Amino acid sequence: SQQGEEDPQALSIQEGENATMNCSYKTSINNLQWYRQNSGRGLVHLILIRSNEREKHSGRLRVTLDTSKKSSSLLITASRAADTASYFCATDAGGQNFVFGPGTRLSVLP
Amino acid sequence: NAGVTQTPKFQVLKTGQSMTLQCAQDMNHNSMYWYRQDPGMGLRLIYYSASEGTTDKGEVPNGYNVSRLNKREFSLRLESAAPSQTSVYFCASSAFNYGYTFGSGTRLTVV
């Protein structure tokens, strides 16, 4: 069963625009993570945000967490063609293991 | 380079054949995981090992077995492959409460 679900399933934007992806989950969590996967490659860890945190930044990435709404968002600012990838959120639902959503496919057009 | 190494990268099996997917990490992580990834379904956990000497079932363990050989190595075995096991398999490792480091995957086709 999927704990987290990303929205939208697919997103196309122009280079230089911002991209926002959302993740909703069902039960309380300790931590939420975002990953990127380029086509044919493994997943790469982007950011981990803990349940007592509301926002984290890493370069052009900004992640927010709203535990009252059970949702998180990933914002990529000033997108580049190299940001084209699938993005996954993963939640731990209080346990040790993380459950991944089906992902958002982001296409950044030059 | 530090990280998670999976072998093989590609494999084609006939129905009923067996094989073992190998995974090794050099980051001294306690926890290791095996996931499968199918189109539109994200990653599903097959088995995990919280520490050396322990293994537990994940969401989709049927048809698979695992061995945590030592702290570095965690193998996944298909005893009798079925077409439904056609997938991309990822091994990952983590330290407690930190992000996962993934291998580059094994693309398995069962015909």
JSON list of C-alpha atoms in Angstrom, two decimals:
[
{"chain": "A", "resi": 1, "resn": "SER", "atom": "CA", "xyz": [0.00, 0.00, 0.00]},
{"chain": "A", "resi": 2, "resn": "GLN", "atom": "CA", "xyz": [1.28, 3.48, -0.81]},
{"chain": "A", "resi": 3, "resn": "GLN", "atom": "CA", "xyz": [1.70, 5.87, 2.05]},
{"chain": "A", "resi": 4, "resn": "GLY", "atom": "CA", "xyz": [2.70, 8.83, -0.04]},
{"chain": "A", "resi": 5, "resn": "GLU", "atom": "CA", "xyz": [1.36, 9.99, -3.35]},
{"chain": "A", "resi": 6, "resn": "GLU", "atom": "CA", "xyz": [2.92, 12.66, -5.54]},
{"chain": "A", "resi": 7, "resn": "ASP", "atom": "CA", "xyz": [0.97, 15.19, -7.54]},
{"chain": "A", "resi": 8, "resn": "PRO", "atom": "CA", "xyz": [0.97, 15.88, -10.42]},
{"chain": "A", "resi": 9, "resn": "GLN", "atom": "CA", "xyz": [1.93, 12.60, -12.09]},
{"chain": "A", "resi": 10, "resn": "ALA", "atom": "CA", "xyz": [3.66, 14.53, -14.85]},
{"chain": "A", "resi": 11, "resn": "LEU", "atom": "CA", "xyz": [4.79, 18.14, -15.26]},
{"chain": "A", "resi": 12, "resn": "SER", "atom": "CA", "xyz": [6.28, 19.98, -18.22]},
{"chain": "A", "resi": 13, "resn": "ILE", "atom": "CA", "xyz": [7.83, 23.42, -17.85]},
{"chain": "A", "resi": 14, "resn": "GLN", "atom": "CA", "xyz": [10.20, 25.72, -19.69]},
{"chain": "A", "resi": 15, "resn": "GLU", "atom": "CA", "xyz": [13.78, 26.15, -18.62]},
{"chain": "A", "resi": 16, "resn": "GLY", "atom": "CA", "xyz": [14.06, 28.94, -16.07]},
{"chain": "A", "resi": 17, "resn": "GLU", "atom": "CA", "xyz": [10.59, 28.39, -14.63]},
{"chain": "A", "resi": 18, "resn": "ASN", "atom": "CA", "xyz": [9.92, 27.02, -11.17]},
{"chain": "A", "resi": 19, "resn": "ALA", "atom": "CA", "xyz": [8.60, 23.50, -10.67]},
{"chain": "A", "resi": 20, "resn": "THR", "atom": "CA", "xyz": [6.43, 22.50, -7.74]},
{"chain": "A", "resi": 21, "resn": "MET", "atom": "CA", "xyz": [5.57, 18.93, -6.82]},
{"chain": "A", "resi": 22, "resn": "ASN", "atom": "CA", "xyz": [3.40, 17.85, -3.96]},
{"chain": "A", "resi": 23, "resn": "CYS", "atom": "CA", "xyz": [3.26, 14.77, -1.78]},
{"chain": "A", "resi": 24, "resn": "SER", "atom": "CA", "xyz": [0.33, 13.75, 0.37]},
{"chain": "A", "resi": 25, "resn": "TYR", "atom": "CA", "xyz": [0.44, 10.95, 2.91]},
{"chain": "A", "resi": 26, "resn": "LYS", "atom": "CA", "xyz": [-2.03, 9.16, 5.10]},
{"chain": "A", "resi": 27, "resn": "THR", "atom": "CA", "xyz": [-0.60, 8.50, 8.54]},
{"chain": "A", "resi": 28, "resn": "SER", "atom": "CA", "xyz": [1.70, 10.39, 10.90]},
{"chain": "A", "resi": 29, "resn": "ILE", "atom": "CA", "xyz": [5.38, 10.36, 10.04]},
{"chain": "A", "resi": 30, "resn": "ASN", "atom": "CA", "xyz": [8.73, 10.94, 11.67]},
{"chain": "A", "resi": 31, "resn": "ASN", "atom": "CA", "xyz": [10.56, 11.84, 8.48]},
{"chain": "A", "resi": 32, "resn": "LEU", "atom": "CA", "xyz": [9.85, 12.55, 4.83]},
{"chain": "A", "resi": 33, "resn": "GLN", "atom": "CA", "xyz": [12.37, 12.37, 2.05]},
{"chain": "A", "resi": 34, "resn": "TRP", "atom": "CA", "xyz": [12.55, 13.46, -1.57]},
{"chain": "A", "resi": 35, "resn": "TYR", "atom": "CA", "xyz": [14.51, 11.60, -4.23]},
{"chain": "A", "resi": 36, "resn": "ARG", "atom": "CA", "xyz": [15.35, 12.17, -7.89]},
{"chain": "A", "resi": 37, "resn": "GLN", "atom": "CA", "xyz": [15.70, 9.46, -10.50]},
{"chain": "A", "resi": 38, "resn": "ASN", "atom": "CA", "xyz": [17.14, 10.10, -13.91]},
{"chain": "A", "resi": 39, "resn": "SER", "atom": "CA", "xyz": [16.03, 7.76, -16.66]},
{"chain": "A", "resi": 40, "resn": "GLY", "atom": "CA", "xyz": [17.63, 4.34, -16.31]},
{"chain": "A", "resi": 41, "resn": "ARG", "atom": "CA", "xyz": [19.47, 5.22, -13.10]},
{"chain": "A", "resi": 42, "resn": "GLY", "atom": "CA", "xyz": [19.11, 4.67, -9.39]},
{"chain": "A", "resi": 43, "resn": "LEU", "atom": "CA", "xyz": [17.42, 7.11, -7.02]},
{"chain": "A", "resi": 44, "resn": "VAL", "atom": "CA", "xyz": [19.42, 9.96, -5.57]},
{"chain": "A", "resi": 45, "resn": "HIS", "atom": "CA", "xyz": [18.58, 11.37, -2.16]},
{"chain": "A", "resi": 46, "resn": "LEU", "atom": "CA", "xyz": [17.76, 15.09, -2.24]},
{"chain": "A", "resi": 47, "resn": "ILE", "atom": "CA", "xyz": [16.42, 16.17, 1.15]},
{"chain": "A", "resi": 48, "resn": "LEU", "atom": "CA", "xyz": [15.19, 14.63, 4.39]},
{"chain": "A", "resi": 49, "resn": "ILE", "atom": "CA", "xyz": [12.80, 16.73, 6.48]},
{"chain": "A", "resi": 50, "resn": "ARG", "atom": "CA", "xyz": [11.80, 15.73, 9.98]},
{"chain": "A", "resi": 51, "resn": "SER", "atom": "CA", "xyz": [8.30, 16.02, 11.37]},
{"chain": "A", "resi": 52, "resn": "ASN", "atom": "CA", "xyz": [9.29, 18.94, 13.63]},
{"chain": "A", "resi": 53, "resn": "GLU", "atom": "CA", "xyz": [10.68, 20.92, 10.70]},
{"chain": "A", "resi": 54, "resn": "ARG", "atom": "CA", "xyz": [8.60, 23.09, 8.39]},
{"chain": "A", "resi": 55, "resn": "GLU", "atom": "CA", "xyz": [11.04, 24.00, 5.64]},
{"chain": "A", "resi": 56, "resn": "LYS", "atom": "CA", "xyz": [14.46, 23.00, 4.37]},
{"chain": "A", "resi": 57, "resn": "HIS", "atom": "CA", "xyz": [16.62, 24.33, 1.58]},
{"chain": "A", "resi": 58, "resn": "SER", "atom": "CA", "xyz": [19.35, 22.78, -0.52]},
{"chain": "A", "resi": 59, "resn": "GLY", "atom": "CA", "xyz": [20.66, 24.88, -3.37]},
{"chain": "A", "resi": 60, "resn": "ARG", "atom": "CA", "xyz": [17.75, 25.46, -5.76]},
{"chain": "A", "resi": 61, "resn": "LEU", "atom": "CA", "xyz": [15.53, 23.03, -3.86]},
{"chain": "A", "resi": 62, "resn": "ARG", "atom": "CA", "xyz": [13.05, 24.01, -1.19]},
{"chain": "A", "resi": 63, "resn": "VAL", "atom": "CA", "xyz": [10.99, 21.45, 0.70]},
{"chain": "A", "resi": 64, "resn": "THR", "atom": "CA", "xyz": [8.10, 22.29, 2.97]},
{"chain": "A", "resi": 65, "resn": "LEU", "atom": "CA", "xyz": [6.22, 20.04, 5.34]},
{"chain": "A", "resi": 66, "resn": "ASP", "atom": "CA", "xyz": [2.75, 20.62, 6.74]},
{"chain": "A", "resi": 67, "resn": "THR", "atom": "CA", "xyz": [2.00, 17.83, 9.20]},
{"chain": "A", "resi": 68, "resn": "SER", "atom": "CA", "xyz": [-1.50, 19.16, 9.88]},
{"chain": "A", "resi": 69, "resn": "LYS", "atom": "CA", "xyz": [-2.38, 18.65, 6.22]},
{"chain": "A", "resi": 70, "resn": "LYS", "atom": "CA", "xyz": [-0.18, 15.58, 5.88]},
{"chain": "A", "resi": 71, "resn": "SER", "atom": "CA", "xyz": [1.52, 17.06, 2.85]},
{"chain": "A", "resi": 72, "resn": "SER", "atom": "CA", "xyz": [4.88, 18.17, 1.57]},
{"chain": "A", "resi": 73, "resn": "SER", "atom": "CA", "xyz": [6.03, 20.12, -1.44]},
{"chain": "A", "resi": 74, "resn": "LEU", "atom": "CA", "xyz": [9.25, 20.20, -3.41]},
{"chain": "A", "resi": 75, "resn": "LEU", "atom": "CA", "xyz": [10.06, 23.43, -5.23]},
{"chain": "A", "resi": 76, "resn": "ILE", "atom": "CA", "xyz": [12.82, 23.57, -7.82]},
{"chain": "A", "resi": 77, "resn": "THR", "atom": "CA", "xyz": [13.65, 27.15, -8.71]},
{"chain": "A", "resi": 78, "resn": "ALA", "atom": "CA", "xyz": [15.09, 28.33, -12.02]},
{"chain": "A", "resi": 79, "resn": "SER", "atom": "CA", "xyz": [14.81, 24.86, -13.53]},
{"chain": "A", "resi": 80, "resn": "ARG", "atom": "CA", "xyz": [17.33, 23.50, -16.00]},
{"chain": "A", "resi": 81, "resn": "ALA", "atom": "CA", "xyz": [17.11, 20.80, -18.64]},
{"chain": "A", "resi": 82, "resn": "ALA", "atom": "CA", "xyz": [19.27, 18.65, -16.35]},
{"chain": "A", "resi": 83, "resn": "ASP", "atom": "CA", "xyz": [16.44, 18.68, -13.77]},
{"chain": "A", "resi": 84, "resn": "THR", "atom": "CA", "xyz": [14.40, 16.46, -16.11]},
{"chain": "A", "resi": 85, "resn": "ALA", "atom": "CA", "xyz": [13.79, 13.34, -14.01]},
{"chain": "A", "resi": 86, "resn": "SER", "atom": "CA", "xyz": [11.24, 11.57, -11.87]},
{"chain": "A", "resi": 87, "resn": "TYR", "atom": "CA", "xyz": [10.84, 12.81, -8.32]},
{"chain": "A", "resi": 88, "resn": "PHE", "atom": "CA", "xyz": [9.67, 10.62, -5.46]},
{"chain": "A", "resi": 89, "resn": "CYS", "atom": "CA", "xyz": [8.64, 11.32, -1.91]},
{"chain": "A", "resi": 90, "resn": "ALA", "atom": "CA", "xyz": [9.16, 8.67, 0.74]},
{"chain": "A", "resi": 91, "resn": "THR", "atom": "CA", "xyz": [7.62, 8.54, 4.20]},
{"chain": "A", "resi": 92, "resn": "ASP", "atom": "CA", "xyz": [8.41, 6.37, 7.19]},
{"chain": "A", "resi": 93, "resn": "ALA", "atom": "CA", "xyz": [4.96, 6.26, 8.79]},
{"chain": "A", "resi": 94, "resn": "GLY", "atom": "CA", "xyz": [6.54, 5.85, 12.22]},
{"chain": "A", "resi": 95, "resn": "GLY", "atom": "CA", "xyz": [8.48, 2.77, 11.26]},
{"chain": "A", "resi": 96, "resn": "GLN", "atom": "CA", "xyz": [12.05, 2.34, 10.14]},
{"chain": "A", "resi": 97, "resn": "ASN", "atom": "CA", "xyz": [11.36, 1.70, 6.49]},
{"chain": "A", "resi": 98, "resn": "PHE", "atom": "CA", "xyz": [10.37, 4.32, 3.97]},
{"chain": "A", "resi": 99, "resn": "VAL", "atom": "CA", "xyz": [7.48, 3.85, 1.58]},
{"chain": "A", "resi": 100, "resn": "PHE", "atom": "CA", "xyz": [7.80, 5.49, -1.83]},
{"chain": "A", "resi": 101, "resn": "GLY", "atom": "CA", "xyz": [5.09, 7.12, -3.89]},
{"chain": "A", "resi": 102, "resn": "PRO", "atom": "CA", "xyz": [4.67, 6.51, -7.64]},
{"chain": "A", "resi": 103, "resn": "GLY", "atom": "CA", "xyz": [6.54, 9.71, -8.49]},
{"chain": "A", "resi": 104, "resn": "THR", "atom": "CA", "xyz": [6.20, 12.87, -10.56]},
{"chain": "A", "resi": 105, "resn": "ARG", "atom": "CA", "xyz": [7.80, 12.94, -14.01]},
{"chain": "A", "resi": 106, "resn": "LEU", "atom": "CA", "xyz": [9.27, 16.36, -14.62]},
{"chain": "A", "resi": 107, "resn": "SER", "atom": "CA", "xyz": [10.24, 17.50, -18.11]},
{"chain": "A", "resi": 108, "resn": "VAL", "atom": "CA", "xyz": [12.15, 20.75, -18.43]},
{"chain": "A", "resi": 109, "resn": "LEU", "atom": "CA", "xyz": [12.05, 21.98, -21.99]},
{"chain": "A", "resi": 110, "resn": "PRO", "atom": "CA", "xyz": [14.93, 24.09, -23.38]},
{"chain": "B", "resi": 1, "resn": "ASN", "atom": "CA", "xyz": [33.94, 5.58, -5.16]},
{"chain": "B", "resi": 2, "resn": "ALA", "atom": "CA", "xyz": [31.87, 5.09, -2.03]},
{"chain": "B", "resi": 3, "resn": "GLY", "atom": "CA", "xyz": [28.40, 3.78, -2.56]},
{"chain": "B", "resi": 4, "resn": "VAL", "atom": "CA", "xyz": [26.24, 0.77, -3.32]},
{"chain": "B", "resi": 5, "resn": "THR", "atom": "CA", "xyz": [27.32, -1.69, -5.98]},
{"chain": "B", "resi": 6, "resn": "GLN", "atom": "CA", "xyz": [24.86, -4.07, -7.62]},
{"chain": "B", "resi": 7, "resn": "THR", "atom": "CA", "xyz": [25.57, -6.93, -9.97]},
{"chain": "B", "resi": 8, "resn": "PRO", "atom": "CA", "xyz": [24.58, -7.84, -12.58]},
{"chain": "B", "resi": 9, "resn": "LYS", "atom": "CA", "xyz": [23.18, -4.78, -14.37]},
{"chain": "B", "resi": 10, "resn": "PHE", "atom": "CA", "xyz": [21.08, -6.80, -16.80]},
{"chain": "B", "resi": 11, "resn": "GLN", "atom": "CA", "xyz": [19.81, -10.37, -16.76]},
{"chain": "B", "resi": 12, "resn": "VAL", "atom": "CA", "xyz": [17.43, -12.48, -18.82]},
{"chain": "B", "resi": 13, "resn": "LEU", "atom": "CA", "xyz": [16.08, -15.63, -17.21]},
{"chain": "B", "resi": 14, "resn": "LYS", "atom": "CA", "xyz": [13.80, -18.37, -18.38]},
{"chain": "B", "resi": 15, "resn": "THR", "atom": "CA", "xyz": [10.78, -19.19, -16.26]},
{"chain": "B", "resi": 16, "resn": "GLY", "atom": "CA", "xyz": [11.82, -21.53, -13.48]},
{"chain": "B", "resi": 17, "resn": "GLN", "atom": "CA", "xyz": [15.49, -20.59, -13.46]},
{"chain": "B", "resi": 18, "resn": "SER", "atom": "CA", "xyz": [17.13, -19.27, -10.33]},
{"chain": "B", "resi": 19, "resn": "MET", "atom": "CA", "xyz": [19.56, -16.46, -9.78]},
{"chain": "B", "resi": 20, "resn": "THR", "atom": "CA", "xyz": [21.09, -14.29, -7.08]},
{"chain": "B", "resi": 21, "resn": "LEU", "atom": "CA", "xyz": [21.40, -10.53, -7.24]},
{"chain": "B", "resi": 22, "resn": "GLN", "atom": "CA", "xyz": [24.41, -9.23, -5.36]},
{"chain": "B", "resi": 23, "resn": "CYS", "atom": "CA", "xyz": [24.67, -5.96, -3.44]},
{"chain": "B", "resi": 24, "resn": "ALA", "atom": "CA", "xyz": [27.56, -4.48, -1.49]},
{"chain": "B", "resi": 25, "resn": "GLN", "atom": "CA", "xyz": [28.00, -1.14, 0.27]},
{"chain": "B", "resi": 26, "resn": "ASP", "atom": "CA", "xyz": [31.14, 0.44, 1.63]},
{"chain": "B", "resi": 27, "resn": "MET", "atom": "CA", "xyz": [29.65, 3.17, 3.82]},
{"chain": "B", "resi": 28, "resn": "ASN", "atom": "CA", "xyz": [29.44, 1.10, 7.00]},
{"chain": "B", "resi": 29, "resn": "HIS", "atom": "CA", "xyz": [25.64, 1.40, 7.00]},
{"chain": "B", "resi": 30, "resn": "ASN", "atom": "CA", "xyz": [23.69, -0.87, 9.28]},
{"chain": "B", "resi": 31, "resn": "SER", "atom": "CA", "xyz": [20.52, -1.11, 7.19]},
{"chain": "B", "resi": 32, "resn": "MET", "atom": "CA", "xyz": [20.15, -2.54, 3.70]},
{"chain": "B", "resi": 33, "resn": "TYR", "atom": "CA", "xyz": [17.12, -2.96, 1.45]},
{"chain": "B", "resi": 34, "resn": "TRP", "atom": "CA", "xyz": [15.90, -4.58, -1.72]},
{"chain": "B", "resi": 35, "resn": "TYR", "atom": "CA", "xyz": [13.21, -2.83, -3.78]},
{"chain": "B", "resi": 36, "resn": "ARG", "atom": "CA", "xyz": [11.59, -3.56, -7.08]},
{"chain": "B", "resi": 37, "resn": "GLN", "atom": "CA", "xyz": [10.37, -0.82, -9.39]},
{"chain": "B", "resi": 38, "resn": "ASP", "atom": "CA", "xyz": [7.56, -1.36, -11.86]},
{"chain": "B", "resi": 39, "resn": "PRO", "atom": "CA", "xyz": [6.06, 1.27, -14.17]},
{"chain": "B", "resi": 40, "resn": "GLY", "atom": "CA", "xyz": [3.56, 3.50, -12.42]},
{"chain": "B", "resi": 41, "resn": "MET", "atom": "CA", "xyz": [4.00, 1.83, -9.04]},
{"chain": "B", "resi": 42, "resn": "GLY", "atom": "CA", "xyz": [7.00, 3.51, -7.52]},
{"chain": "B", "resi": 43, "resn": "LEU", "atom": "CA", "xyz": [9.32, 1.34, -5.47]},
{"chain": "B", "resi": 44, "resn": "ARG", "atom": "CA", "xyz": [8.06, -1.57, -3.42]},
{"chain": "B", "resi": 45, "resn": "LEU", "atom": "CA", "xyz": [10.08, -3.05, -0.60]},
{"chain": "B", "resi": 46, "resn": "ILE", "atom": "CA", "xyz": [10.87, -6.75, -0.98]},
{"chain": "B", "resi": 47, "resn": "TYR", "atom": "CA", "xyz": [13.08, -7.43, 2.05]},
{"chain": "B", "resi": 48, "resn": "TYR", "atom": "CA", "xyz": [15.22, -5.42, 4.38]},
{"chain": "B", "resi": 49, "resn": "SER", "atom": "CA", "xyz": [17.94, -5.97, 6.93]},
{"chain": "B", "resi": 50, "resn": "ALA", "atom": "CA", "xyz": [18.05, -3.54, 9.83]},
{"chain": "B", "resi": 51, "resn": "SER", "atom": "CA", "xyz": [21.42, -4.81, 10.96]},
{"chain": "B", "resi": 52, "resn": "GLU", "atom": "CA", "xyz": [23.89, -7.58, 10.30]},
{"chain": "B", "resi": 53, "resn": "GLY", "atom": "CA", "xyz": [22.31, -10.91, 11.14]},
{"chain": "B", "resi": 54, "resn": "THR", "atom": "CA", "xyz": [18.68, -9.82, 10.77]},
{"chain": "B", "resi": 55, "resn": "THR", "atom": "CA", "xyz": [16.32, -9.84, 7.80]},
{"chain": "B", "resi": 56, "resn": "ASP", "atom": "CA", "xyz": [12.61, -9.03, 7.52]},
{"chain": "B", "resi": 57, "resn": "LYS", "atom": "CA", "xyz": [9.92, -9.16, 4.89]},
{"chain": "B", "resi": 58, "resn": "GLY", "atom": "CA", "xyz": [8.73, -6.06, 3.18]},
{"chain": "B", "resi": 59, "resn": "GLU", "atom": "CA", "xyz": [5.62, -5.40, 1.13]},
{"chain": "B", "resi": 60, "resn": "VAL", "atom": "CA", "xyz": [6.21, -7.97, -1.65]},
{"chain": "B", "resi": 61, "resn": "PRO", "atom": "CA", "xyz": [8.45, -10.82, -0.37]},
{"chain": "B", "resi": 62, "resn": "ASN", "atom": "CA", "xyz": [6.80, -13.79, -2.10]},
{"chain": "B", "resi": 63, "resn": "GLY", "atom": "CA", "xyz": [9.12, -15.60, -4.49]},
{"chain": "B", "resi": 64, "resn": "TYR", "atom": "CA", "xyz": [12.28, -14.09, -3.01]},
{"chain": "B", "resi": 65, "resn": "ASN", "atom": "CA", "xyz": [14.83, -14.89, -0.33]},
{"chain": "B", "resi": 66, "resn": "VAL", "atom": "CA", "xyz": [17.64, -12.79, 1.06]},
{"chain": "B", "resi": 67, "resn": "SER", "atom": "CA", "xyz": [20.92, -13.24, 2.89]},
{"chain": "B", "resi": 68, "resn": "ARG", "atom": "CA", "xyz": [22.77, -10.61, 4.89]},
{"chain": "B", "resi": 69, "resn": "LEU", "atom": "CA", "xyz": [26.18, -12.17, 4.42]},
{"chain": "B", "resi": 70, "resn": "ASN", "atom": "CA", "xyz": [27.99, -9.57, 6.52]},
{"chain": "B", "resi": 71, "resn": "LYS", "atom": "CA", "xyz": [27.65, -5.86, 7.19]},
{"chain": "B", "resi": 72, "resn": "ARG", "atom": "CA", "xyz": [28.63, -4.98, 3.62]},
{"chain": "B", "resi": 73, "resn": "GLU", "atom": "CA", "xyz": [26.70, -7.51, 1.57]},
{"chain": "B", "resi": 74, "resn": "PHE", "atom": "CA", "xyz": [22.99, -8.23, 1.11]},
{"chain": "B", "resi": 75, "resn": "SER", "atom": "CA", "xyz": [21.92, -10.64, -1.63]},
{"chain": "B", "resi": 76, "resn": "LEU", "atom": "CA", "xyz": [18.52, -11.32, -3.17]},
{"chain": "B", "resi": 77, "resn": "ARG", "atom": "CA", "xyz": [17.69, -14.75, -4.55]},
{"chain": "B", "resi": 78, "resn": "LEU", "atom": "CA", "xyz": [14.96, -15.81, -6.93]},
{"chain": "B", "resi": 79, "resn": "GLU", "atom": "CA", "xyz": [14.55, -19.56, -6.53]},
{"chain": "B", "resi": 80, "resn": "SER", "atom": "CA", "xyz": [12.18, -20.14, -9.45]},
{"chain": "B", "resi": 81, "resn": "ALA", "atom": "CA", "xyz": [11.77, -17.07, -11.59]},
{"chain": "B", "resi": 82, "resn": "ALA", "atom": "CA", "xyz": [8.34, -16.12, -12.93]},
{"chain": "B", "resi": 83, "resn": "PRO", "atom": "CA", "xyz": [7.38, -13.55, -15.60]},
{"chain": "B", "resi": 84, "resn": "SER", "atom": "CA", "xyz": [5.75, -11.47, -12.84]},
{"chain": "B", "resi": 85, "resn": "GLN", "atom": "CA", "xyz": [9.23, -10.91, -11.43]},
{"chain": "B", "resi": 86, "resn": "THR", "atom": "CA", "xyz": [10.28, -8.99, -14.51]},
{"chain": "B", "resi": 87, "resn": "SER", "atom": "CA", "xyz": [11.26, -5.66, -13.01]},
{"chain": "B", "resi": 88, "resn": "VAL", "atom": "CA", "xyz": [14.09, -3.34, -12.12]},
{"chain": "B", "resi": 89, "resn": "TYR", "atom": "CA", "xyz": [15.63, -4.23, -8.77]},
{"chain": "B", "resi": 90, "resn": "PHE", "atom": "CA", "xyz": [17.36, -1.72, -6.55]},
{"chain": "B", "resi": 91, "resn": "CYS", "atom": "CA", "xyz": [19.48, -2.30, -3.50]},
{"chain": "B", "resi": 92, "resn": "ALA", "atom": "CA", "xyz": [19.87, 0.52, -0.97]},
{"chain": "B", "resi": 93, "resn": "SER", "atom": "CA", "xyz": [21.60, 1.14, 2.31]},
{"chain": "B", "resi": 94, "resn": "SER", "atom": "CA", "xyz": [21.18, 3.70, 5.06]},
{"chain": "B", "resi": 95, "resn": "ALA", "atom": "CA", "xyz": [22.33, 4.83, 8.44]},
{"chain": "B", "resi": 96, "resn": "PHE", "atom": "CA", "xyz": [19.51, 5.26, 10.95]},
{"chain": "B", "resi": 97, "resn": "ASN", "atom": "CA", "xyz": [17.31, 8.27, 10.22]},
{"chain": "B", "resi": 98, "resn": "TYR", "atom": "CA", "xyz": [19.26, 9.32, 7.16]},
{"chain": "B", "resi": 99, "resn": "GLY", "atom": "CA", "xyz": [18.55, 9.09, 3.46]},
{"chain": "B", "resi": 100, "resn": "TYR", "atom": "CA", "xyz": [19.03, 5.98, 1.45]},
{"chain": "B", "resi": 101, "resn": "THR", "atom": "CA", "xyz": [21.90, 5.45, -0.96]},
{"chain": "B", "resi": 102, "resn": "PHE", "atom": "CA", "xyz": [20.77, 3.41, -3.95]},
{"chain": "B", "resi": 103, "resn": "GLY", "atom": "CA", "xyz": [22.64, 1.20, -6.35]},
{"chain": "B", "resi": 104, "resn": "SER", "atom": "CA", "xyz": [22.25, 1.66, -10.08]},
{"chain": "B", "resi": 105, "resn": "GLY", "atom": "CA", "xyz": [19.79, -1.22, -10.43]},
{"chain": "B", "resi": 106, "resn": "THR", "atom": "CA", "xyz": [19.45, -4.62, -12.08]},
{"chain": "B", "resi": 107, "resn": "ARG", "atom": "CA", "xyz": [17.10, -4.88, -15.00]},
{"chain": "B", "resi": 108, "resn": "LEU", "atom": "CA", "xyz": [15.66, -8.40, -14.93]},
{"chain": "B", "resi": 109, "resn": "THR", "atom": "CA", "xyz": [13.54, -9.96, -17.65]},
{"chain": "B", "resi": 110, "resn": "VAL", "atom": "CA", "xyz": [11.91, -13.35, -17.14]},
{"chain": "B", "resi": 111, "resn": "VAL", "atom": "CA", "xyz": [10.69, -15.00, -20.32]}
]
